[in-house]
Structures are given as structure tokens and as C-alpha cells.
CSV table of C-alpha atoms and ligand atoms in Angstrom, one decimal:
chain,number,residue,atom,x,y,z
A,22,MET,CA,0.0,0.2,0.1
A,23,LYS,CA,1.1,3.5,-1.2
A,24,TYR,CA,0.5,6.3,1.7
A,25,PRO,CA,0.8,9.5,1.2
A,26,ASP,CA,4.4,11.3,2.6
A,27,ILE,CA,4.4,14.0,5.1
A,28,LEU,CA,4.6,17.3,3.0
A,29,GLU,CA,1.3,15.6,0.9
A,30,ARG,CA,-0.2,14.6,4.3
A,31,PHE,CA,0.8,18.2,5.8
A,32,LEU,CA,-0.8,20.2,2.8
A,33,SER,CA,-4.2,18.3,2.9
A,34,TYR,CA,-4.8,19.3,6.9
A,35,VAL,CA,-3.7,22.7,6.6
A,36,ILE,CA,-6.6,23.3,3.6
A,37,ILE,CA,-8.9,22.7,6.1
A,38,ASP,CA,-10.2,25.5,8.2
A,39,THR,CA,-10.1,24.3,11.6
A,40,GLN,CA,-9.9,27.9,13.7
A,41,SER,CA,-11.3,27.6,17.0
A,42,SER,CA,-13.4,30.6,18.8
A,43,ASP,CA,-12.4,31.9,22.3
A,44,THR,CA,-16.3,33.4,22.3
A,45,SER,CA,-17.8,30.3,21.4
A,46,GLU,CA,-19.8,28.3,24.8
A,47,SER,CA,-20.1,25.3,23.1
A,48,PHE,CA,-17.4,22.0,22.6
A,49,PRO,CA,-15.2,21.7,20.4
A,50,SER,CA,-15.4,25.7,19.9
A,51,THR,CA,-16.6,25.6,16.3
A,52,ALA,CA,-18.1,22.6,14.4
A,53,LYS,CA,-15.4,22.8,11.7
A,54,GLN,CA,-12.4,21.4,13.8
A,55,LYS,CA,-14.4,18.1,13.1
A,56,ASP,CA,-13.9,18.1,9.3
A,57,LEU,CA,-10.1,17.4,10.2
A,58,ALA,CA,-10.8,14.9,12.6
A,59,ALA,CA,-13.3,13.3,10.0
A,60,LYS,CA,-10.3,13.2,7.5
A,61,LEU,CA,-7.7,11.5,10.2
A,62,LYS,CA,-10.0,8.7,11.1
A,63,PRO,CA,-10.0,7.0,7.6
A,64,GLU,CA,-5.8,7.5,7.6
A,65,LEU,CA,-5.5,6.4,11.3
A,66,ASP,CA,-7.5,2.9,10.0
A,67,ALA,CA,-5.8,2.9,6.9
A,68,LEU,CA,-2.6,2.6,8.6
A,69,GLY,CA,-3.8,-0.5,10.7
A,70,LEU,CA,-4.0,1.5,14.1
A,71,HIS,CA,-6.6,-0.2,16.7
A,72,ASP,CA,-10.3,1.4,17.9
A,73,VAL,CA,-9.9,4.3,15.9
A,74,GLN,CA,-12.7,6.9,16.9
A,75,VAL,CA,-13.8,10.5,16.9
A,76,THR,CA,-15.6,10.9,19.9
A,77,PRO,CA,-19.0,12.9,20.3
A,78,TRP,CA,-16.9,16.0,22.0
A,79,GLY,CA,-14.6,16.0,18.6
A,80,TYR,CA,-11.5,14.2,19.8
A,81,VAL,CA,-9.5,11.7,17.9
A,82,LEU,CA,-8.3,8.8,19.4
A,83,ALA,CA,-6.3,5.7,18.3
A,84,SER,CA,-4.3,2.8,19.7
A,85,TRP,CA,-1.6,0.7,18.4
A,86,PRO,CA,-0.3,-2.5,20.8
A,87,THR,CA,3.0,-3.0,20.9
A,88,ASN,CA,5.3,-5.5,18.5
A,89,GLN,CA,7.2,-7.1,21.4
A,90,ASN,CA,6.8,-9.7,23.9
A,91,HIS,CA,8.0,-8.1,26.8
A,92,LYS,CA,6.6,-5.3,29.0
A,93,VAL,CA,6.7,-2.0,27.7
A,94,PRO,CA,4.8,1.0,28.6
A,95,ALA,CA,1.9,2.6,26.7
A,96,ILE,CA,3.3,6.4,24.9
A,97,ALA,CA,0.4,8.9,23.8
A,98,LEU,CA,1.5,10.9,21.2
A,99,LEU,CA,-0.7,14.4,21.0
A,100,ALA,CA,-1.5,17.4,18.5
A,101,HIS,CA,-4.1,19.9,18.0
A,102,LEU,CA,-6.2,20.0,15.6
A,103,ASP,CA,-7.4,23.8,15.7
A,104,THR,CA,-5.8,26.5,14.9
A,105,SER,CA,-5.2,30.1,16.5
A,106,PRO,CA,-8.7,32.5,17.0
A,107,ASP,CA,-6.4,35.3,16.5
A,108,VAL,CA,-5.9,34.8,12.4
A,109,SER,CA,-7.7,33.7,10.2
A,110,GLY,CA,-7.7,30.1,9.3
A,111,THR,CA,-10.3,29.7,5.9
A,112,GLY,CA,-9.0,29.3,2.8
A,113,VAL,CA,-5.3,28.8,3.5
A,114,GLU,CA,-3.1,28.4,0.4
A,115,PRO,CA,0.0,27.1,1.1
A,116,LYS,CA,2.9,28.1,-0.5
A,117,LEU,CA,6.3,26.4,-1.1
A,118,HIS,CA,9.6,28.3,-1.8
A,119,GLN,CA,12.0,25.4,-2.6
A,120,ASN,CA,15.4,25.6,-2.6
A,121,PHE,CA,15.4,28.7,-0.5
A,122,GLN,CA,18.6,30.7,-0.9
A,123,GLY,CA,18.2,33.1,2.0
A,124,GLN,CA,15.9,35.7,0.2
A,125,ASP,CA,12.8,37.3,1.6
A,126,LEU,CA,10.0,36.0,0.9
A,127,VAL,CA,6.9,37.2,-0.7
A,128,LEU,CA,3.5,35.7,0.7
A,129,SER,CA,1.3,37.7,-1.3
A,130,ALA,CA,2.5,40.9,-3.5
A,131,SER,CA,-0.6,42.4,-4.2
A,132,ASP,CA,-1.0,43.0,-0.1
A,133,ASN,CA,2.8,43.6,0.4
A,134,VAL,CA,2.9,40.8,3.1
A,135,VAL,CA,6.6,39.6,2.5
A,136,LEU,CA,8.5,37.2,5.1
A,137,LYS,CA,11.4,39.4,5.4
A,138,VAL,CA,14.9,37.9,6.8
A,139,ASP,CA,16.1,40.6,8.9
A,140,GLU,CA,13.3,40.1,10.8
A,141,ASN,CA,13.5,35.9,11.1
A,142,PRO,CA,16.7,35.5,11.7
A,143,LEU,CA,16.6,31.3,12.1
A,144,LEU,CA,15.3,31.6,8.2
A,145,LYS,CA,19.5,31.9,7.7
A,146,GLN,CA,19.9,28.3,8.6
A,147,GLN,CA,17.7,27.2,6.2
A,148,ILE,CA,19.4,27.5,2.8
A,149,GLY,CA,18.5,24.9,0.4
A,150,LYS,CA,15.3,23.8,2.1
A,151,THR,CA,12.2,23.5,1.5
A,152,ILE,CA,9.9,26.6,3.0
A,153,ILE,CA,6.1,26.5,3.3
A,154,THR,CA,4.1,29.5,3.9
A,155,ALA,CA,0.6,30.9,3.9
A,156,SER,CA,-0.1,33.5,0.8
A,157,GLY,CA,-0.5,36.9,2.8
A,158,ASN,CA,-3.9,36.5,4.1
A,159,THR,CA,-4.5,33.7,7.1
A,160,LEU,CA,-1.8,31.9,9.1
A,161,LEU,CA,-0.6,28.3,7.8
A,162,GLY,CA,-2.0,26.7,10.4
A,163,ALA,CA,1.7,24.4,10.9
A,164,ASP,CA,0.7,25.0,14.8
A,165,ASP,CA,-0.6,22.3,14.6
A,166,LYS,CA,-1.2,20.6,11.7
A,167,ALA,CA,2.6,20.0,11.7
A,168,GLY,CA,2.0,18.5,15.1
A,169,ILE,CA,-0.1,16.1,13.4
A,170,ALA,CA,1.8,15.5,9.9
A,171,ALA,CA,4.9,14.4,12.1
A,172,ILE,CA,2.6,11.9,14.0
A,173,MET,CA,1.0,10.1,11.2
A,174,ASP,CA,4.3,10.1,9.1
A,175,ALA,CA,5.8,8.4,12.3
A,176,LEU,CA,2.9,6.1,12.2
A,177,THR,CA,3.5,5.4,8.7
A,178,TYR,CA,7.0,4.6,8.8
A,179,LEU,CA,6.2,2.3,11.8
A,180,ALA,CA,3.6,0.3,9.8
A,181,GLU,CA,5.6,0.1,6.7
A,182,HIS,CA,8.9,-1.0,8.9
A,183,PRO,CA,7.4,-3.7,11.5
A,184,GLU,CA,10.6,-4.8,12.1
A,185,ILE,CA,11.1,-1.6,14.2
A,186,PRO,CA,10.6,-2.4,17.9
A,187,ARG,CA,7.4,0.0,19.2
A,188,PRO,CA,5.8,0.5,22.6
A,189,ASN,CA,2.0,0.7,22.8
A,190,ILE,CA,1.1,3.6,21.5
A,191,LYS,CA,-2.0,5.8,22.0
A,192,ILE,CA,-2.8,8.3,19.8
A,193,VAL,CA,-4.8,11.6,20.7
A,194,PHE,CA,-6.0,14.7,18.6
A,195,THR,CA,-7.5,17.2,20.5
A,196,PRO,CA,-9.9,20.1,19.6
A,197,ASP,CA,-9.8,23.5,21.2
A,198,GLU,CA,-6.3,23.6,22.5
A,199,GLU,CA,-6.0,27.4,21.7
A,200,THR,CA,-8.9,28.2,23.7
A,201,GLY,CA,-7.2,27.0,26.9
A,202,ARG,CA,-9.7,24.0,26.8
A,203,GLY,CA,-8.3,21.4,25.0
A,204,VAL,CA,-8.3,18.5,27.3
A,205,GLU,CA,-11.8,19.5,29.1
A,206,HIS,CA,-13.4,16.6,27.9
A,207,ILE,CA,-10.9,13.7,28.2
A,208,SER,CA,-9.8,12.2,31.5
A,209,ALA,CA,-5.8,10.8,31.6
A,210,ALA,CA,-7.6,7.2,32.3
A,211,GLU,CA,-9.2,7.5,28.9
A,212,ILE,CA,-5.9,8.3,27.3
A,213,GLY,CA,-4.8,5.2,29.1
A,214,ALA,CA,-0.6,6.0,28.9
A,215,GLU,CA,1.9,6.1,31.1
A,216,TYR,CA,3.5,9.1,29.3
A,217,GLY,CA,2.8,11.5,26.3
A,218,TYR,CA,4.4,14.3,24.3
A,219,THR,CA,2.8,17.2,23.0
A,220,ILE,CA,4.2,17.6,18.9
A,221,ASP,CA,3.5,21.6,19.4
A,222,GLY,CA,6.6,23.2,19.8
A,223,GLU,CA,8.7,25.0,17.3
A,224,HIS,CA,12.6,25.1,16.4
A,225,LEU,CA,14.6,22.1,15.5
A,226,GLY,CA,15.9,20.1,18.6
A,227,GLU,CA,13.7,21.9,21.1
A,228,ILE,CA,12.1,20.1,23.9
A,229,GLU,CA,9.8,22.0,26.5
A,230,ASP,CA,9.6,20.9,30.1
A,231,GLU,CA,8.1,23.6,31.9
A,232,THR,CA,5.4,26.1,30.9
A,233,PHE,CA,4.4,29.5,32.8
A,234,CYS,CA,2.1,29.5,36.4
A,235,ALA,CA,-0.6,31.6,35.2
A,236,ASP,CA,-3.6,33.2,37.6
A,237,SER,CA,-6.4,35.7,36.8
A,238,LEU,CA,-6.9,38.3,39.4
A,239,GLU,CA,-9.5,41.2,39.0
A,240,ILE,CA,-10.0,44.5,40.6
A,241,ASN,CA,-12.9,45.4,41.6
A,242,ILE,CA,-13.0,49.3,42.6
A,243,SER,CA,-16.3,50.9,43.9
A,244,GLY,CA,-16.7,55.1,44.0
A,245,ILE,CA,-19.3,57.0,44.7
A,246,ASN,CA,-22.0,58.5,42.2
A,247,VAL,CA,-23.7,61.6,42.9
A,248,HIS,CA,-25.2,63.7,40.4
A,249,PRO,CA,-22.6,65.4,38.3
A,250,GLY,CA,-24.4,69.0,38.9
A,251,MET,CA,-24.0,68.8,42.6
A,252,ALA,CA,-20.9,66.0,42.9
A,253,LYS,CA,-18.4,68.9,44.7
A,254,ASP,CA,-16.7,67.1,47.4
A,255,LYS,CA,-18.6,63.7,47.5
A,256,MET,CA,-18.5,61.9,43.6
A,257,VAL,CA,-15.6,59.5,44.0
A,258,ASN,CA,-15.5,58.1,40.3
A,259,ALA,CA,-14.3,54.1,40.2
A,260,VAL,CA,-12.9,55.2,37.2
A,261,LYS,CA,-10.5,57.5,37.5
A,262,ILE,CA,-9.6,54.9,40.0
A,263,ALA,CA,-8.9,52.4,37.9
A,264,ALA,CA,-6.7,54.5,35.6
A,265,ARG,CA,-4.6,55.8,38.5
A,266,ILE,CA,-4.2,52.3,39.6
A,267,ILE,CA,-3.1,51.6,35.9
A,268,GLU,CA,-0.8,54.0,35.8
A,269,LYS,CA,1.1,52.9,38.9
A,270,LEU,CA,2.4,50.0,36.9
A,271,PRO,CA,5.8,50.2,35.8
A,272,LYS,CA,6.5,51.0,32.7
A,273,ASP,CA,9.9,49.2,31.5
A,274,THR,CA,9.1,45.8,33.1
A,275,LEU,CA,6.7,43.2,33.8
A,276,SER,CA,3.9,43.4,30.7
A,277,PRO,CA,4.2,41.0,28.0
A,278,GLU,CA,5.6,43.7,25.6
A,279,THR,CA,8.7,44.5,27.8
A,280,THR,CA,9.6,40.9,29.0
A,281,GLU,CA,11.0,37.6,27.0
A,282,LYS,CA,12.7,34.0,27.9
A,283,ARG,CA,12.4,33.7,31.9
A,284,GLU,CA,10.4,36.5,33.1
A,285,GLY,CA,7.1,36.8,34.3
A,286,TYR,CA,4.5,39.6,33.7
A,287,VAL,CA,1.3,41.3,35.2
A,288,HIS,CA,-1.3,42.1,32.0
A,289,PRO,CA,-3.8,44.5,32.5
A,290,HIS,CA,-6.4,42.8,29.7
A,291,GLN,CA,-9.9,44.4,30.3
A,292,ILE,CA,-11.5,47.3,31.6
A,293,SER,CA,-15.0,48.2,32.6
A,294,GLY,CA,-17.0,50.5,34.4
A,295,ASN,CA,-18.4,53.5,35.3
A,296,VAL,CA,-18.1,56.1,37.9
A,297,GLU,CA,-19.9,53.9,40.6
A,298,THR,CA,-18.4,50.7,39.6
A,299,ALA,CA,-15.4,49.1,37.7
A,300,THR,CA,-13.4,46.5,37.0
A,301,VAL,CA,-9.8,45.7,35.8
A,302,LYS,CA,-8.9,42.2,34.8
A,303,PHE,CA,-5.6,40.7,35.0
A,304,ILE,CA,-3.2,37.6,33.8
A,305,ILE,CA,-0.6,37.0,35.8
A,306,ARG,CA,2.4,34.7,34.7
A,307,ASP,CA,5.8,33.7,36.1
A,308,PHE,CA,7.8,30.3,35.9
A,309,THR,CA,7.3,30.2,39.7
A,310,VAL,CA,4.2,30.3,42.4
A,311,LYS,CA,6.9,32.2,44.5
A,312,GLY,CA,6.9,34.9,41.3
A,313,LEU,CA,3.2,34.6,40.8
A,314,LYS,CA,2.7,35.8,44.6
A,315,LYS,CA,5.0,38.6,44.6
A,316,PHE,CA,3.3,40.4,41.3
A,317,GLU,CA,0.0,39.9,42.9
A,318,LYS,CA,1.3,40.8,46.8
A,319,ARG,CA,2.1,44.0,44.0
A,320,ILE,CA,-1.4,44.8,42.6
A,321,GLU,CA,-2.6,44.4,46.3
A,322,LYS,CA,-0.2,47.3,47.4
A,323,ILE,CA,-0.9,49.3,44.4
A,324,THR,CA,-4.5,48.8,44.8
A,325,ALA,CA,-4.9,49.8,49.0
A,326,LYS,CA,-2.4,53.4,47.6
A,327,VAL,CA,-4.9,54.2,45.4
A,328,THR,CA,-7.8,53.5,47.0
A,329,ALA,CA,-6.4,55.1,50.3
A,330,GLN,CA,-6.3,58.4,47.6
A,331,PHE,CA,-9.7,58.5,47.2
A,332,PRO,CA,-11.8,57.9,50.5
A,333,GLY,CA,-15.2,56.6,50.7
A,334,SER,CA,-13.5,54.0,47.7
A,335,LYS,CA,-13.2,49.9,48.0
A,336,GLY,CA,-10.6,48.1,46.1
A,337,GLU,CA,-11.2,44.6,45.8
A,338,VAL,CA,-8.8,42.2,44.8
A,339,LYS,CA,-9.6,38.6,43.2
A,340,ILE,CA,-7.2,35.8,42.5
A,341,SER,CA,-8.2,32.8,40.7
A,342,GLU,CA,-5.6,29.8,39.7
A,343,SER,CA,-5.3,28.8,36.0
A,344,TYR,CA,-2.5,26.4,35.6
A,345,ARG,CA,0.7,25.7,37.1
A,346,ASN,CA,4.2,24.7,35.8
A,347,MET,CA,4.1,21.6,34.2
A,348,LYS,CA,8.1,21.0,35.7
A,349,VAL,CA,7.3,20.4,38.9
A,350,ILE,CA,5.4,17.3,37.7
A,351,ILE,CA,7.8,16.1,35.0
A,352,ASP,CA,10.6,16.2,36.8
A,353,LYS,CA,9.5,13.4,39.0
A,354,TYR,CA,10.0,11.5,36.0
A,355,PRO,CA,13.0,11.9,34.5
A,356,GLU,CA,13.1,8.9,31.9
A,357,VAL,CA,10.8,10.9,30.0
A,358,LEU,CA,12.7,13.6,29.3
A,359,ALA,CA,15.8,11.7,29.1
A,360,LYS,CA,14.3,9.9,26.1
A,361,ALA,CA,13.3,12.9,24.3
A,362,GLU,CA,16.6,13.8,24.2
A,363,GLN,CA,18.2,10.7,23.0
A,364,ALA,CA,15.6,10.7,20.6
A,365,VAL,CA,16.8,14.3,19.4
A,366,ALA,CA,20.7,13.3,19.6
A,367,MET,CA,19.9,10.4,17.6
A,368,ALA,CA,18.3,12.5,14.7
A,369,GLY,CA,21.5,14.2,14.3
A,370,LEU,CA,20.6,17.3,16.3
A,371,LYS,CA,21.2,19.0,19.0
A,372,VAL,CA,19.2,19.1,22.0
A,373,GLU,CA,17.9,22.3,22.7
A,374,ARG,CA,15.6,23.0,26.6
A,375,ALA,CA,13.1,25.3,26.5
A,376,SER,CA,10.3,26.8,28.5
A,377,ILE,CA,7.0,27.8,27.0
A,378,ARG,CA,5.8,31.7,27.6
A,379,GLY,CA,1.8,30.0,27.8
A,380,GLY,CA,0.4,27.0,28.5
A,381,THR,CA,-0.2,24.0,26.7
A,382,ASP,CA,-2.4,20.6,26.8
A,383,GLY,CA,0.4,19.0,28.4
A,384,ALA,CA,0.7,21.0,30.9
A,385,ARG,CA,-2.9,20.4,32.1
A,386,LEU,CA,-2.5,16.7,31.3
A,387,SER,CA,0.9,16.3,33.7
A,388,PHE,CA,-1.2,17.9,36.3
A,389,MET,CA,-4.0,15.0,35.6
A,390,GLY,CA,-1.2,12.2,35.7
A,391,LEU,CA,0.4,11.7,32.3
A,392,PRO,CA,3.6,13.8,32.7
A,393,THR,CA,3.8,15.4,29.0
A,394,PRO,CA,6.4,17.6,27.5
A,395,ASN,CA,6.4,19.3,24.4
A,396,LEU,CA,8.3,18.5,21.1
A,397,PHE,CA,9.3,20.7,18.3
A,398,THR,CA,7.2,20.8,15.1
A,399,GLY,CA,9.9,22.9,13.0
A,400,GLY,CA,7.4,25.8,12.9
A,401,HIS,CA,7.6,29.3,13.2
A,402,ASN,CA,5.4,32.6,14.1
A,403,PHE,CA,2.5,30.8,14.9
A,404,HIS,CA,-0.6,32.7,15.4
A,405,SER,CA,0.4,35.0,12.5
A,406,LYS,CA,0.1,35.6,8.7
A,407,GLN,CA,4.1,34.9,8.8
A,408,GLU,CA,3.9,31.7,10.1
A,409,TRP,CA,6.3,29.3,8.1
A,410,ILE,CA,8.1,25.7,8.5
A,411,ALA,CA,11.1,23.8,6.5
A,412,LEU,CA,9.6,20.7,5.2
A,413,GLU,CA,12.8,19.2,6.6
A,414,ASP,CA,12.3,20.5,10.0
A,415,MET,CA,9.5,18.9,9.9
A,416,GLN,CA,10.5,15.4,8.6
A,417,LYS,CA,13.2,15.6,11.6
A,418,ALA,CA,10.2,15.7,13.9
A,419,SER,CA,8.5,12.7,12.2
A,420,GLU,CA,12.4,10.9,13.0
A,421,VAL,CA,12.1,12.0,16.3
A,422,ILE,CA,9.0,10.6,16.9
A,423,VAL,CA,10.2,7.1,15.4
A,424,ASN,CA,13.7,7.0,17.8
A,425,LEU,CA,11.3,7.9,20.8
A,426,MET,CA,9.2,4.9,20.2
A,427,LYS,CA,12.0,2.8,19.3
A,428,LEU,CA,13.9,3.6,22.5
A,429,TRP,CA,10.2,3.4,24.7
A,430,ALA,CA,10.2,-0.2,23.2
A,431,GLU,CA,14.2,-1.5,24.3
B,530,ZN,ZN1,0.1,24.8,19.2
């Protein structure tokens, strides 16, 4: 049987619109994510996987028993079906730039969308490769269809090479990762694996075992409303209090737009209200819980100080936990990372340990009892019209998965 290669698979996945929605309350947040699920089911069947199903919630699940006689673990391979709500995924037209020579890449001449080498230094390492982009008006969807393609391609290789030892393999393609709800309707027991890997990272060779710790914080301000015509010495304006609190935040640090790598931030992302009451919503991010608490204390202090300047006003700070750095869990299972590092090295790549400035399905799964670090796909500029991936890097992602399966079956 002739199976499609990784490029054919990838191109056939990205043209299916699977954009999720962060305002929808249904699950999956958009029904069109199931279009890709429906395409993947027969492909998994054709590879000989067992129990292939699309669940009513839109998860694609499959399992593949080991070909070994000794006891081996069950390893889950995960990727997500949806693309970011931020940029359109309708009518994706993938463009192949073959034998890349280090030039700027024109995605759309008419709309003047150009992928510039100066702004994307990693492109300089891609000479001679085939770069895949969208054509200016949409994202590409390598996040995370490159992950799905790499997994499907690794399974294809294993199907064509039954002599290669493999562990018990569990396949999980999730909807709604981008809305943070990817594992809302699945349990670790349902997945039935001891360890997992999301294939949802970026640069070649990268292994991510850390995510942010995340809380959300809300300041509820109450002022005193009086008719403006007779407000002298009586009115206390909640709108102005909210503005003053935000004004007191540092300007050059502690925000998403001024931090990178391992720095955390406090991010006011929504403000609403009137004279009587106002609410400011924040997200708080850091790699440690201690860091989070420090930032939260700081906002509480600012709130107390500012409301003290407005006699009669009140400011109440409410904090709720969003997710925690998966490293605390993954560190308890050093073999999960050790095997990943070995698999990357076997593919002739330099291992790069990185931390994710965000959360992943893997972070939530790790806390649900399935330790799940994240491996590279080769993609770049996720959630953007400038998204790109080198075909050869995606092939490396597939090779790493095959290596990883071999290692777990030993
Ligand atoms: Zn992703």
C-alpha cells in the first residue's frame, strides 16, 4: 500500500479550516474542527491502528498495541486539531518556496506581505530547504498541523517497518487547544498511557518541559456616584481610580510587551465600568508560584495605596488559579525527558531545552497524571500570517518520534 508522504499529508490538513473560537461556549468551540477529525479517522484506520474513533466531543483517539513480547509502557502522542482564533484559517493556500537561498519571501505581492530574513534570523539556517508559508491573508496552521503530520508520518514509517520495535502507542488529537480547553472533555484514564508527548513546539531540536504558572486577577473598584451637577466633595469616580491603578504599573518591565524568556509579567487585559463601579482584569504569569505571589502582592499594594487616595472608595482584589508550571510534575519522571533528548540526538540534532511562555494541553495533562513534555514541529511565527515551516524540519520531527518509540520499546 502506498501511503501519502509527510508533505502531502501536511498540505491536505492545512487547507481544512479548523480555527477555534474563544467566545463560543460549545465544545468543540467550532464544529469545523471535526472536518479534520473526520479526515484523520480513515487515515489512521488505513495504517492499521486499533479502536480509531472520533468521540462526540471531537477528539480523535486511536491505539496501537506493541509488537514486542516483553513488557513495554503505553506512550501517548498528542497534537491539536484547531488553529488560533487570532488569525483567519479560512482558505489557507500553502506556498512552497523550494531550495531557499536566504532571500526575503513574498507571501502576497498584492497585499505586500513579505517574510523578511532580517526579522526572522532563524530563516538564515534554512538554506537549501523547502520553506512552506501561507499566502498572505491567513495563518498557515503549522501550529499544530505540522504536529499531526509528523505523528501520522512516524506511524506510517512504523507501519512500513514492522521490524522496528514500538511500545503501546496511544494517539490523541485534541480540539480547542488554542482556547485553553483542549483537555476539558478527556481524562488521563481514557488516554490510558503512562507518558505523553505533545508535538506542538517550534524550533528544530527543542524540548519544552516548562510552562508558565498562571493566575487571573480581578480588581473590583467601588466609588460613589452623585449627580455631576452637585458632586463637589461627594463624588468618588471608580473610572479614575482604575486609571490611576494602571498608571502605577511599571512602564519598562513586568508586561508582555517588555519581557521575554524566563521573565514573568502582570497584564491588564480588560477594563470596564462607570463612576459607581469599575473592574480591571489581569492575567499574571511567572515560571514560579513564588514569582506569581510577588506580582499579586504588588497589585494588592497598588490597589490599597490608590484607593486610600480616594476616601470613600473600595478596591477588592480577587485571584483565581489558572494553571501551574508542568516542570514540578515532569521532574518526578526524569526518563520522559531523558528519552526525548536521546531521540533528538539520534536524529543528529542539538538538544535545546526551552520553556513555554504560555500553557499547553501537556501542562494540564501532567497535572492530571500524564507527564507530557512538548517536542518541536519545526514551525515558526505561530498565530501569524508570517507563519512558516521548513519541510525538512518537519521530517526531522517525524524521525524523532520514530526514535522515541524505538527507545520506549527497548
Ligand atoms: Zn499549538
